[in-house]
Tab-separated table of C-alpha atoms and ligand atoms in Angstrom:
chain	number	residue	atom	x	y	z
A	61	MET	CA	0.000	0.000	0.000
A	62	GLN	CA	1.327	3.425	-0.935
A	63	ALA	CA	1.637	6.194	1.668
A	64	ASN	CA	-1.107	8.105	-0.094
A	65	GLU	CA	-3.596	5.271	0.185
A	66	LEU	CA	-2.639	4.639	3.806
A	67	LEU	CA	-3.354	8.262	4.700
A	68	ASP	CA	-6.605	7.990	2.768
A	69	VAL	CA	-7.634	4.987	4.891
A	70	VAL	CA	-6.659	6.670	8.177
A	71	PHE	CA	-8.416	9.970	7.496
A	72	ARG	CA	-11.471	8.412	5.874
A	73	TRP	CA	-11.975	6.027	8.769
A	74	ALA	CA	-11.494	8.775	11.359
A	75	HIS	CA	-13.759	11.082	9.349
A	76	LEU	CA	-16.538	8.518	9.367
A	77	ILE	CA	-16.222	7.867	13.116
A	78	ALA	CA	-16.106	11.563	14.028
A	79	GLY	CA	-18.972	12.276	11.636
A	80	ILE	CA	-21.166	9.601	13.176
A	81	MET	CA	-20.435	11.033	16.638
A	82	TRP	CA	-21.182	14.582	15.565
A	83	ILE	CA	-24.310	13.987	13.516
A	84	GLY	CA	-25.468	11.305	15.956
A	85	ASN	CA	-25.173	13.741	18.854
A	86	SER	CA	-26.900	16.485	16.985
A	87	MET	CA	-29.788	14.195	16.043
A	88	LEU	CA	-30.080	12.966	19.622
A	89	PHE	CA	-30.254	16.535	20.954
A	90	ASN	CA	-32.834	17.404	18.338
A	91	TRP	CA	-34.835	14.434	19.413
A	92	LEU	CA	-34.466	15.389	23.105
A	93	ASP	CA	-35.572	18.968	22.421
A	94	ARG	CA	-38.692	17.774	20.688
A	95	ASN	CA	-39.665	15.123	23.224
A	96	LEU	CA	-39.508	17.182	26.392
A	97	ILE	CA	-42.491	16.880	28.695
A	98	ALA	CA	-43.408	20.400	29.770
A	99	PRO	CA	-42.617	21.128	33.443
A	100	PRO	CA	-45.345	21.921	35.993
A	101	ALA	CA	-46.118	25.632	36.152
A	102	ASP	CA	-44.930	26.264	39.672
A	103	PRO	CA	-42.079	28.430	40.990
A	104	ALA	CA	-39.994	25.344	41.866
A	105	HIS	CA	-39.700	24.585	38.132
A	106	ARG	CA	-39.150	28.196	37.095
A	107	LEU	CA	-35.987	27.457	35.114
A	108	SER	CA	-37.002	24.090	33.729
A	109	GLN	CA	-37.772	23.704	30.018
A	110	GLY	CA	-38.951	20.122	30.342
A	111	LYS	CA	-37.878	16.577	31.053
A	112	VAL	CA	-37.544	13.339	29.179
A	113	PHE	CA	-37.286	9.746	30.461
A	114	MET	CA	-35.481	7.083	28.472
A	115	VAL	CA	-34.464	3.493	28.848
A	116	HIS	CA	-31.165	2.314	27.418
A	117	SER	CA	-28.451	-0.205	28.275
A	118	GLY	CA	-30.126	-1.658	31.331
A	119	ALA	CA	-31.228	1.438	33.201
A	120	PHE	CA	-33.361	4.574	33.003
A	121	TYR	CA	-32.169	8.038	32.078
A	122	GLU	CA	-33.849	11.168	33.340
A	123	VAL	CA	-32.761	14.262	31.448
A	124	GLU	CA	-33.925	17.770	32.220
A	125	LYS	CA	-33.376	20.793	30.002
A	126	LYS	CA	-33.083	23.967	32.047
A	127	LEU	CA	-31.301	27.190	32.772
A	128	LEU	CA	-29.302	27.341	35.974
A	129	GLU	CA	-29.711	29.560	39.000
A	130	PRO	CA	-27.042	32.278	38.990
A	131	GLY	CA	-23.786	30.929	40.415
A	132	GLN	CA	-24.977	27.313	40.195
A	133	LEU	CA	-22.596	26.157	37.492
A	134	PRO	CA	-21.582	22.500	38.017
A	135	ASP	CA	-17.916	21.543	38.180
A	136	GLN	CA	-18.196	19.231	35.239
A	137	LEU	CA	-19.978	20.487	32.189
A	138	HIS	CA	-19.816	18.476	28.944
A	139	TRP	CA	-19.524	20.327	25.692
A	140	PHE	CA	-20.144	18.857	22.281
A	141	LYS	CA	-17.730	20.647	20.047
A	142	TRP	CA	-14.785	18.360	19.305
A	143	GLN	CA	-16.869	15.868	17.338
A	144	ASN	CA	-17.659	18.626	14.899
A	145	PHE	CA	-14.123	19.936	14.776
A	146	LEU	CA	-12.609	16.491	14.205
A	147	THR	CA	-15.099	15.706	11.460
A	148	TRP	CA	-14.153	18.903	9.677
A	149	LEU	CA	-10.418	18.481	10.243
A	150	THR	CA	-10.296	14.882	9.005
A	151	GLY	CA	-12.466	15.954	6.068
A	152	ILE	CA	-9.971	18.657	5.141
A	153	CYS	CA	-7.102	16.139	5.496
A	154	LEU	CA	-8.973	13.823	3.155
A	155	LEU	CA	-9.497	16.670	0.695
A	156	VAL	CA	-5.754	17.324	0.716
A	157	VAL	CA	-4.724	13.669	0.390
A	158	VAL	CA	-7.231	12.714	-2.293
A	159	TYR	CA	-7.770	15.918	-4.255
A	160	TYR	CA	-4.800	18.258	-3.671
A	161	LEU	CA	-1.862	15.842	-3.730
A	162	ASN	CA	-0.855	13.741	-6.783
A	163	ASP	CA	-0.835	16.858	-8.988
A	164	ALA	CA	-4.481	17.401	-8.029
A	165	ALA	CA	-5.315	14.644	-10.519
A	166	PHE	CA	-8.762	13.991	-9.016
A	167	LEU	CA	-9.562	17.698	-8.807
A	168	ILE	CA	-8.707	18.824	-12.317
A	169	ASP	CA	-10.514	17.547	-15.381
A	170	PRO	CA	-8.978	19.146	-18.475
A	171	SER	CA	-12.185	18.530	-20.425
A	172	VAL	CA	-14.006	20.712	-17.887
A	173	ARG	CA	-11.251	23.274	-17.422
A	174	ALA	CA	-7.514	22.958	-17.816
A	175	MET	CA	-5.481	24.436	-14.975
A	176	SER	CA	-2.353	23.878	-12.921
A	177	GLN	CA	-2.294	22.132	-9.551
A	178	ALA	CA	-1.612	25.455	-7.788
A	179	GLU	CA	-4.520	27.156	-9.542
A	180	ALA	CA	-6.899	24.330	-8.709
A	181	ILE	CA	-5.926	24.262	-5.025
A	182	GLY	CA	-6.090	28.060	-4.856
A	183	LEU	CA	-9.596	28.028	-6.321
A	184	SER	CA	-10.716	25.274	-3.972
A	185	VAL	CA	-9.381	26.945	-0.813
A	186	GLY	CA	-10.366	30.441	-1.917
A	187	THR	CA	-13.974	29.528	-2.628
A	188	LEU	CA	-14.278	27.818	0.774
A	189	VAL	CA	-13.159	30.958	2.592
A	190	ALA	CA	-15.301	33.191	0.367
A	191	ALA	CA	-18.350	30.975	0.960
A	192	TRP	CA	-18.122	31.337	4.747
A	193	LEU	CA	-17.598	35.104	4.525
A	194	ALA	CA	-20.539	35.566	2.154
A	195	TYR	CA	-22.899	33.298	4.099
A	196	ASP	CA	-21.990	34.813	7.464
A	197	LEU	CA	-22.344	38.331	6.059
A	198	VAL	CA	-25.811	37.533	4.715
A	199	TRP	CA	-26.965	36.341	8.138
A	200	THR	CA	-25.306	39.084	10.194
A	201	THR	CA	-26.848	41.794	7.983
A	202	VAL	CA	-29.956	40.881	5.945
A	203	GLY	CA	-30.713	37.911	8.198
A	204	ARG	CA	-31.202	40.126	11.262
A	205	ARG	CA	-34.094	41.979	9.661
A	206	THR	CA	-35.523	39.787	6.903
A	207	PRO	CA	-34.690	36.107	7.427
A	208	ALA	CA	-36.831	35.131	4.414
A	209	LEU	CA	-34.613	37.169	2.087
A	210	ALA	CA	-31.485	35.804	3.757
A	211	THR	CA	-32.794	32.282	3.218
A	212	ALA	CA	-33.396	32.990	-0.475
A	213	LEU	CA	-29.887	34.455	-0.790
A	214	SER	CA	-28.399	31.421	0.965
A	215	PHE	CA	-30.129	29.066	-1.481
A	216	ALA	CA	-28.824	31.115	-4.404
A	217	LEU	CA	-25.357	30.997	-2.882
A	218	LEU	CA	-25.474	27.235	-2.334
A	219	PHE	CA	-26.804	26.262	-5.761
A	220	GLY	CA	-24.728	28.942	-7.474
A	221	ALA	CA	-21.574	27.618	-5.826
A	222	ALA	CA	-22.410	23.998	-6.700
A	223	TYR	CA	-23.008	25.022	-10.320
A	224	GLY	CA	-19.802	27.060	-10.381
A	225	PHE	CA	-17.766	24.133	-9.042
A	226	THR	CA	-18.995	21.933	-11.915
A	227	LEU	CA	-17.541	24.518	-14.314
A	228	LEU	CA	-14.158	24.431	-12.576
A	229	PHE	CA	-13.493	20.918	-11.342
A	230	SER	CA	-13.997	17.279	-12.314
A	231	GLY	CA	-17.554	16.118	-11.589
A	232	ARG	CA	-16.687	14.071	-8.522
A	233	ALA	CA	-14.505	16.874	-7.163
A	234	ALA	CA	-17.259	19.437	-7.772
A	235	TYR	CA	-19.594	17.366	-5.583
A	236	VAL	CA	-16.981	16.920	-2.880
A	237	GLN	CA	-16.051	20.603	-2.998
A	238	THR	CA	-19.735	21.445	-2.466
A	239	GLY	CA	-19.735	19.037	0.479
A	240	VAL	CA	-16.585	20.529	1.990
A	241	MET	CA	-18.148	23.959	1.585
A	242	ILE	CA	-21.309	22.859	3.418
A	243	GLY	CA	-19.196	21.195	6.142
A	244	THR	CA	-17.120	24.363	6.484
A	245	LEU	CA	-20.221	26.537	6.861
A	246	MET	CA	-21.552	24.142	9.500
A	247	THR	CA	-18.244	24.175	11.374
A	248	GLY	CA	-18.103	27.973	11.142
A	249	ASN	CA	-21.605	28.082	12.601
A	250	VAL	CA	-20.581	25.881	15.516
A	251	TRP	CA	-17.321	27.650	16.372
A	252	MET	CA	-17.993	31.250	15.397
A	253	ARG	CA	-21.674	31.599	16.268
A	254	ILE	CA	-23.043	28.803	18.449
A	255	LEU	CA	-20.159	28.257	20.890
A	256	PRO	CA	-19.680	31.994	21.625
A	257	SER	CA	-23.369	32.171	22.499
A	258	GLN	CA	-22.981	29.178	24.832
A	259	LYS	CA	-19.991	30.897	26.434
A	260	GLU	CA	-22.168	33.966	27.029
A	261	LEU	CA	-24.766	31.739	28.641
A	262	ILE	CA	-22.169	30.300	30.981
A	263	ALA	CA	-20.624	33.684	31.772
A	264	ALA	CA	-24.059	35.143	32.503
A	265	THR	CA	-24.987	32.229	34.760
A	266	ARG	CA	-21.700	32.543	36.571
A	267	ALA	CA	-22.104	36.311	37.029
A	268	GLY	CA	-25.681	35.905	38.212
A	269	GLN	CA	-27.221	37.689	35.209
A	270	GLU	CA	-29.951	36.910	32.737
A	271	GLN	CA	-28.817	35.675	29.336
A	272	ASP	CA	-29.259	37.901	26.319
A	273	ALA	CA	-32.131	36.149	24.500
A	274	THR	CA	-31.266	37.519	21.039
A	275	LEU	CA	-27.848	35.835	21.145
A	276	SER	CA	-29.469	32.567	21.978
A	277	LEU	CA	-31.983	32.978	19.155
A	278	ARG	CA	-29.248	33.725	16.639
A	279	ALA	CA	-27.326	30.649	17.723
A	280	LYS	CA	-30.508	28.632	17.337
A	281	GLN	CA	-30.913	29.962	13.796
A	282	ARG	CA	-27.452	28.678	12.814
A	283	SER	CA	-28.216	25.412	14.530
A	284	ILE	CA	-31.305	25.021	12.354
A	285	HIS	CA	-29.238	25.684	9.222
A	286	ASN	CA	-26.857	22.925	10.275
A	287	ASN	CA	-29.781	20.626	10.890
A	288	TYR	CA	-31.064	21.083	7.318
A	289	LEU	CA	-27.615	20.746	5.775
A	290	THR	CA	-26.841	17.341	7.305
A	291	PHE	CA	-28.806	15.150	4.891
A	292	PRO	CA	-27.536	16.817	1.700
A	293	LEU	CA	-23.998	16.637	3.079
A	294	LEU	CA	-24.309	12.946	3.929
A	295	PHE	CA	-25.324	12.211	0.336
A	296	ILE	CA	-22.314	14.108	-0.979
A	297	MET	CA	-20.054	12.070	1.292
A	298	ILE	CA	-21.132	8.896	-0.530
A	299	SER	CA	-21.644	10.489	-3.967
A	300	ASN	CA	-18.318	9.164	-5.277
A	301	HIS	CA	-19.986	5.782	-5.563
A	302	PHE	CA	-22.500	7.104	-8.077
A	303	PRO	CA	-20.885	8.132	-11.352
A	304	SER	CA	-24.282	8.565	-13.004
A	305	THR	CA	-24.839	11.543	-10.684
A	306	TYR	CA	-21.505	13.403	-10.680
A	307	GLY	CA	-20.597	12.178	-14.179
A	308	HIS	CA	-23.757	13.478	-15.854
A	309	HIS	CA	-23.487	16.560	-18.054
A	310	LEU	CA	-26.156	18.226	-15.874
A	311	ASN	CA	-24.509	17.012	-12.654
A	312	TRP	CA	-25.268	20.287	-10.833
A	313	LEU	CA	-28.979	19.816	-11.474
A	314	VAL	CA	-28.864	16.235	-10.173
A	315	LEU	CA	-27.129	17.510	-7.049
A	316	ALA	CA	-29.729	20.258	-6.593
A	317	ALA	CA	-32.554	17.688	-6.784
A	318	LEU	CA	-30.860	15.450	-4.229
A	319	MET	CA	-30.087	18.338	-1.871
A	320	ILE	CA	-33.679	19.592	-1.986
A	321	GLY	CA	-35.017	16.065	-1.459
A	322	GLY	CA	-32.615	15.424	1.455
A	323	ALA	CA	-33.321	18.719	3.213
A	324	GLY	CA	-37.050	18.147	2.618
A	325	VAL	CA	-36.947	14.760	4.329
A	326	ARG	CA	-35.126	16.387	7.248
A	327	HIS	CA	-37.791	19.085	7.413
A	328	PHE	CA	-40.612	16.628	7.867
A	329	MET	CA	-38.611	14.696	10.423
A	330	ASN	CA	-38.309	17.988	12.318
A	331	VAL	CA	-42.009	18.875	12.238
A	332	ARG	CA	-42.881	15.348	13.273
A	333	TYR	CA	-42.474	16.324	16.901
A	334	ALA	CA	-44.788	19.284	16.572
A	335	GLY	CA	-47.487	16.677	16.007
A	336	LYS	CA	-47.734	17.375	12.273
A	337	ALA	CA	-48.140	14.744	9.579
A	338	TRP	CA	-44.643	13.774	8.579
A	339	LEU	CA	-44.197	10.253	7.238
A	340	PHE	CA	-45.919	10.737	3.887
A	341	PRO	CA	-44.574	14.246	3.311
A	342	ALA	CA	-41.069	12.972	4.144
A	343	LEU	CA	-41.481	10.046	1.767
A	344	ALA	CA	-42.858	12.447	-0.836
A	345	MET	CA	-39.717	14.599	-0.526
A	346	ALA	CA	-37.530	11.516	-0.938
A	347	VAL	CA	-39.521	10.586	-4.050
A	348	ILE	CA	-39.208	14.142	-5.411
A	349	GLY	CA	-35.420	14.041	-4.945
A	350	LEU	CA	-35.069	10.621	-6.528
A	351	ALA	CA	-37.559	11.295	-9.327
A	352	GLY	CA	-35.684	14.518	-10.112
A	353	THR	CA	-32.483	12.487	-10.294
A	354	MET	CA	-34.066	9.872	-12.553
A	355	ILE	CA	-35.518	12.521	-14.869
A	356	VAL	CA	-32.367	14.605	-15.139
A	357	THR	CA	-30.055	11.627	-15.625
A	358	ARG	CA	-32.258	10.509	-18.526
A	359	ILE	CA	-31.538	13.693	-20.425
A	360	ARG	CA	-28.828	12.439	-22.737
A	361	GLU	CA	-26.391	14.516	-24.700
A	362	ALA	CA	-26.831	14.032	-28.426
A	363	PRO	CA	-24.288	11.387	-29.470
A	364	ALA	CA	-21.185	13.048	-30.882
A	365	VAL	CA	-20.706	10.228	-33.374
A	366	THR	CA	-22.959	7.543	-34.865
A	367	ILE	CA	-21.503	4.216	-35.877
A	368	GLU	CA	-22.778	2.360	-38.931
A	369	GLY	CA	-22.984	-1.432	-38.887
A	370	GLU	CA	-22.092	-3.902	-36.140
A	371	VAL	CA	-19.154	-3.720	-33.787
A	372	GLY	CA	-17.614	-7.112	-32.991
A	373	PHE	CA	-15.721	-8.244	-29.941
A	374	ALA	CA	-12.337	-7.987	-31.660
A	375	ARG	CA	-12.798	-4.245	-32.101
A	376	ALA	CA	-14.266	-3.733	-28.602
A	377	SER	CA	-11.381	-5.604	-27.030
A	378	GLU	CA	-8.889	-3.602	-29.059
A	379	ILE	CA	-10.357	-0.351	-27.744
A	380	ILE	CA	-10.398	-1.632	-24.158
A	381	GLN	CA	-6.781	-2.765	-24.325
A	382	ALA	CA	-5.745	0.608	-25.728
A	383	ARG	CA	-7.765	2.833	-23.390
A	384	CYS	CA	-8.487	0.880	-20.224
A	385	ALA	CA	-5.730	-1.693	-19.669
A	386	ALA	CA	-3.284	0.877	-18.275
A	387	CYS	CA	-5.341	0.871	-15.076
A	388	HIS	CA	-7.471	-2.253	-15.347
A	389	SER	CA	-5.185	-5.247	-15.774
A	390	ALA	CA	-3.112	-7.586	-13.636
A	391	GLN	CA	-0.023	-5.537	-14.511
A	392	ASN	CA	-0.985	-1.882	-14.657
A	393	SER	CA	1.273	0.594	-16.412
A	394	ASP	CA	-0.254	3.745	-14.901
A	395	PRO	CA	2.039	4.793	-12.027
A	396	GLN	CA	-0.811	6.350	-10.064
A	397	PHE	CA	-2.864	3.170	-10.110
A	398	PRO	CA	-0.435	0.258	-9.709
A	399	VAL	CA	-3.327	-1.948	-8.605
A	400	ALA	CA	-6.536	-2.131	-10.657
A	401	PRO	CA	-9.113	0.168	-8.983
A	402	GLY	CA	-12.165	-1.628	-7.658
A	403	ASN	CA	-10.509	-4.910	-8.662
A	404	ILE	CA	-11.803	-4.373	-12.165
A	405	VAL	CA	-9.506	-6.066	-14.699
A	406	PHE	CA	-10.156	-6.526	-18.401
A	407	ASP	CA	-7.609	-9.302	-19.020
A	408	THR	CA	-9.904	-11.968	-20.478
A	409	PRO	CA	-12.966	-11.861	-22.755
A	410	GLU	CA	-15.069	-13.274	-19.889
A	411	ARG	CA	-14.071	-10.438	-17.547
A	412	ILE	CA	-14.868	-7.899	-20.237
A	413	GLY	CA	-18.200	-9.558	-20.996
A	414	ALA	CA	-19.167	-9.691	-17.323
A	415	MET	CA	-18.555	-5.952	-16.984
A	416	ALA	CA	-20.237	-4.933	-20.256
A	417	ALA	CA	-23.081	-2.992	-18.637
A	418	ARG	CA	-20.700	-1.075	-16.348
A	419	ILE	CA	-18.336	-0.441	-19.236
A	420	LYS	CA	-21.152	1.167	-21.185
A	421	ASP	CA	-22.236	3.216	-18.181
A	422	ARG	CA	-18.781	4.517	-17.351
A	423	ALA	CA	-17.190	4.895	-20.792
A	424	VAL	CA	-20.165	5.657	-23.041
A	425	VAL	CA	-22.999	7.152	-20.995
A	426	ASN	CA	-21.268	9.113	-18.231
A	427	LYS	CA	-17.828	9.271	-19.777
A	428	THR	CA	-16.271	9.026	-16.316
A	429	MET	CA	-13.902	6.343	-17.631
A	430	PRO	CA	-11.075	6.308	-18.661
A	431	PHE	CA	-10.280	8.177	-15.468
A	432	LEU	CA	-10.233	11.887	-16.494
A	433	ASN	CA	-9.697	10.502	-19.975
A	434	ARG	CA	-6.041	10.044	-19.205
A	435	THR	CA	-5.702	7.566	-22.101
A	436	GLN	CA	-7.367	9.964	-24.563
A	437	MET	CA	-10.283	7.864	-25.656
A	438	THR	CA	-12.105	9.392	-28.625
A	439	ASP	CA	-15.850	9.940	-28.980
A	440	ALA	CA	-15.872	7.508	-31.900
A	441	GLU	CA	-14.355	4.791	-29.710
A	442	ARG	CA	-16.966	5.446	-27.030
A	443	ALA	CA	-19.724	5.138	-29.606
A	444	GLU	CA	-18.203	1.878	-30.909
A	445	LEU	CA	-18.054	0.388	-27.403
A	446	GLY	CA	-21.669	1.440	-26.859
A	447	LYS	CA	-22.694	-0.222	-30.089
A	448	TRP	CA	-20.916	-3.427	-29.076
A	449	VAL	CA	-22.762	-3.545	-25.735
A	450	ASP	CA	-26.111	-2.683	-27.362
A	451	GLY	CA	-25.526	-5.502	-29.839
A	452	GLY	CA	-25.542	-7.986	-26.950
A	453	ALA	CA	-21.887	-7.697	-25.829
A	454	LYS	CA	-21.009	-10.846	-27.752
A	455	LEU	CA	-17.600	-12.354	-27.090
A	456	ARG	CA	-16.783	-13.170	-30.701
B	537	HEC	C1	-6.009	6.267	-15.539
B	537	HEC	C2	-6.593	5.120	-14.923
B	537	HEC	C3	-7.860	4.528	-15.464
B	537	HEC	C4	-8.160	4.190	-16.766
B	537	HEC	C5	-7.310	4.392	-18.002
B	537	HEC	C6	-9.464	3.587	-16.728
B	537	HEC	N1	-9.928	3.543	-15.449
B	537	HEC	FE1	-11.645	2.666	-14.807
B	537	HEC	N2	-11.218	3.137	-12.877
B	537	HEC	C7	-10.159	3.949	-12.513
B	537	HEC	C8	-10.342	4.335	-11.124
B	537	HEC	C9	-9.418	5.243	-10.329
B	537	HEC	C10	-11.519	3.720	-10.670
B	537	HEC	C11	-12.160	3.814	-9.281
B	537	HEC	C12	-12.859	5.118	-9.065
B	537	HEC	C13	-14.158	5.253	-9.780
B	537	HEC	O1	-14.975	4.312	-9.809
B	537	HEC	O2	-14.384	6.321	-10.351
B	537	HEC	C14	-12.041	2.971	-11.798
B	537	HEC	C15	-13.182	2.202	-11.762
B	537	HEC	C16	-13.746	1.616	-12.864
B	537	HEC	C17	-14.903	0.761	-12.804
B	537	HEC	C18	-15.565	0.241	-11.555
B	537	HEC	C19	-16.488	1.151	-10.877
B	537	HEC	C20	-17.898	0.995	-11.304
B	537	HEC	O3	-18.504	1.998	-11.616
B	537	HEC	O4	-18.411	-0.140	-11.345
B	537	HEC	C21	-15.218	0.419	-14.104
B	537	HEC	C22	-16.352	-0.459	-14.572
B	537	HEC	C23	-14.226	1.048	-14.942
B	537	HEC	N3	-13.355	1.745	-14.161
B	537	HEC	C24	-14.209	0.957	-16.319
B	537	HEC	C25	-13.212	1.493	-17.128
B	537	HEC	C26	-13.212	1.391	-18.567
B	537	HEC	C27	-14.275	0.730	-19.404
B	537	HEC	C28	-12.083	2.013	-18.987
B	537	HEC	C29	-11.635	2.235	-20.408
B	537	HEC	C30	-12.586	2.801	-21.321
B	537	HEC	C31	-11.368	2.490	-17.826
B	537	HEC	N4	-12.102	2.155	-16.717
B	537	HEC	C32	-10.152	3.137	-17.863
B	537	HEC	C33	-9.086	4.313	-13.280
B	537	HEC	C34	-8.991	4.113	-14.645
């Protein structure tokens, strides 16, 4: 295993663990907030916001949400901030290892836009910083007075950025860059807006003062944004497995449909606790997201080339040996992929035949293979391969 792949394993594994802890916590707290039993209206429960009883791992849990009497701060207070920070940090490490190193080979797709490694990294980092500044500015200015307008601006910013990334980077990198941007906004919200407000709460309690309610409300607002962003972000984290999404020529539109569907499902899971109908609306949002994806991915680009007559196996195999074998054989010649990715090798007719449907998907429909077209496959060759598969992928 190369050092690069080892780092990939370490950071990806840690990223997943930290992410589960962070999102798991945040979903548990959401659940707690929405399941509180209102406290009795007597002076003894003045500061209580409600209680919840749970059973787990062989005992009962009694949790109360409340403000504290001035000066009553306990010695041990648990914060939930490192899960978020570690998720973000390992995510950034992964971005560096997978997309910035190796000449930024996964980030740049010359058929989308040719650029140098330094340019690509500069654009990636620069847009992340700019995104936080723009989003935070919207909510510290417009958002204070007209949240509806700020919400509209945020949507424009999100979809605009996702679209812009598809004009700059390879499809898979554009998706991941959108995900890193969302994760960065969420982390900014936690560290720059939510934690400071919690610190105020603690300082006020310690000093025996009331907490400033507007601060708390603003923190809550950012918390809600994070809540809605989780589902879209989780899809992006696994999007690399779905070339028909990021590899499509309208990949930004596919992503928009999935983000709207994901956030919509989250919305109805949120209102569930307010006693509103949620299951069917949530399912409907999932269907809308998936149907949008199905519809958009069916919009095909007009074929660049049409092939007359049949294409036999001899020709298909010739193309595959010329354009795919560098990375998909027992002895790869591509230095970046010494071992065949995904264990996919095209060394025998049977192996080629067994993969025919995937070959068509990756090399003809989505054109996500050869990897960033490193072996310079032509449109005519793609059309020929497609014709061979459509003709029954015969092995003679
Ligand atoms: C420069 C290296 C390279 C070349 C050349 C290349 N591939 Fe790949 N291939 C990869 C990498 C990297 C992956 C794993 C990442 C991914 O799936 O995008 C992969 C994965 C695949 C997969 C498995 C994933 C799936 O979707 O099932 C298929 C099938 C595939 N390639 C087909 C092809 C075909 C067909 C060609 C030639 C037309 C080709 N590849 C040429 C690097 C290459």
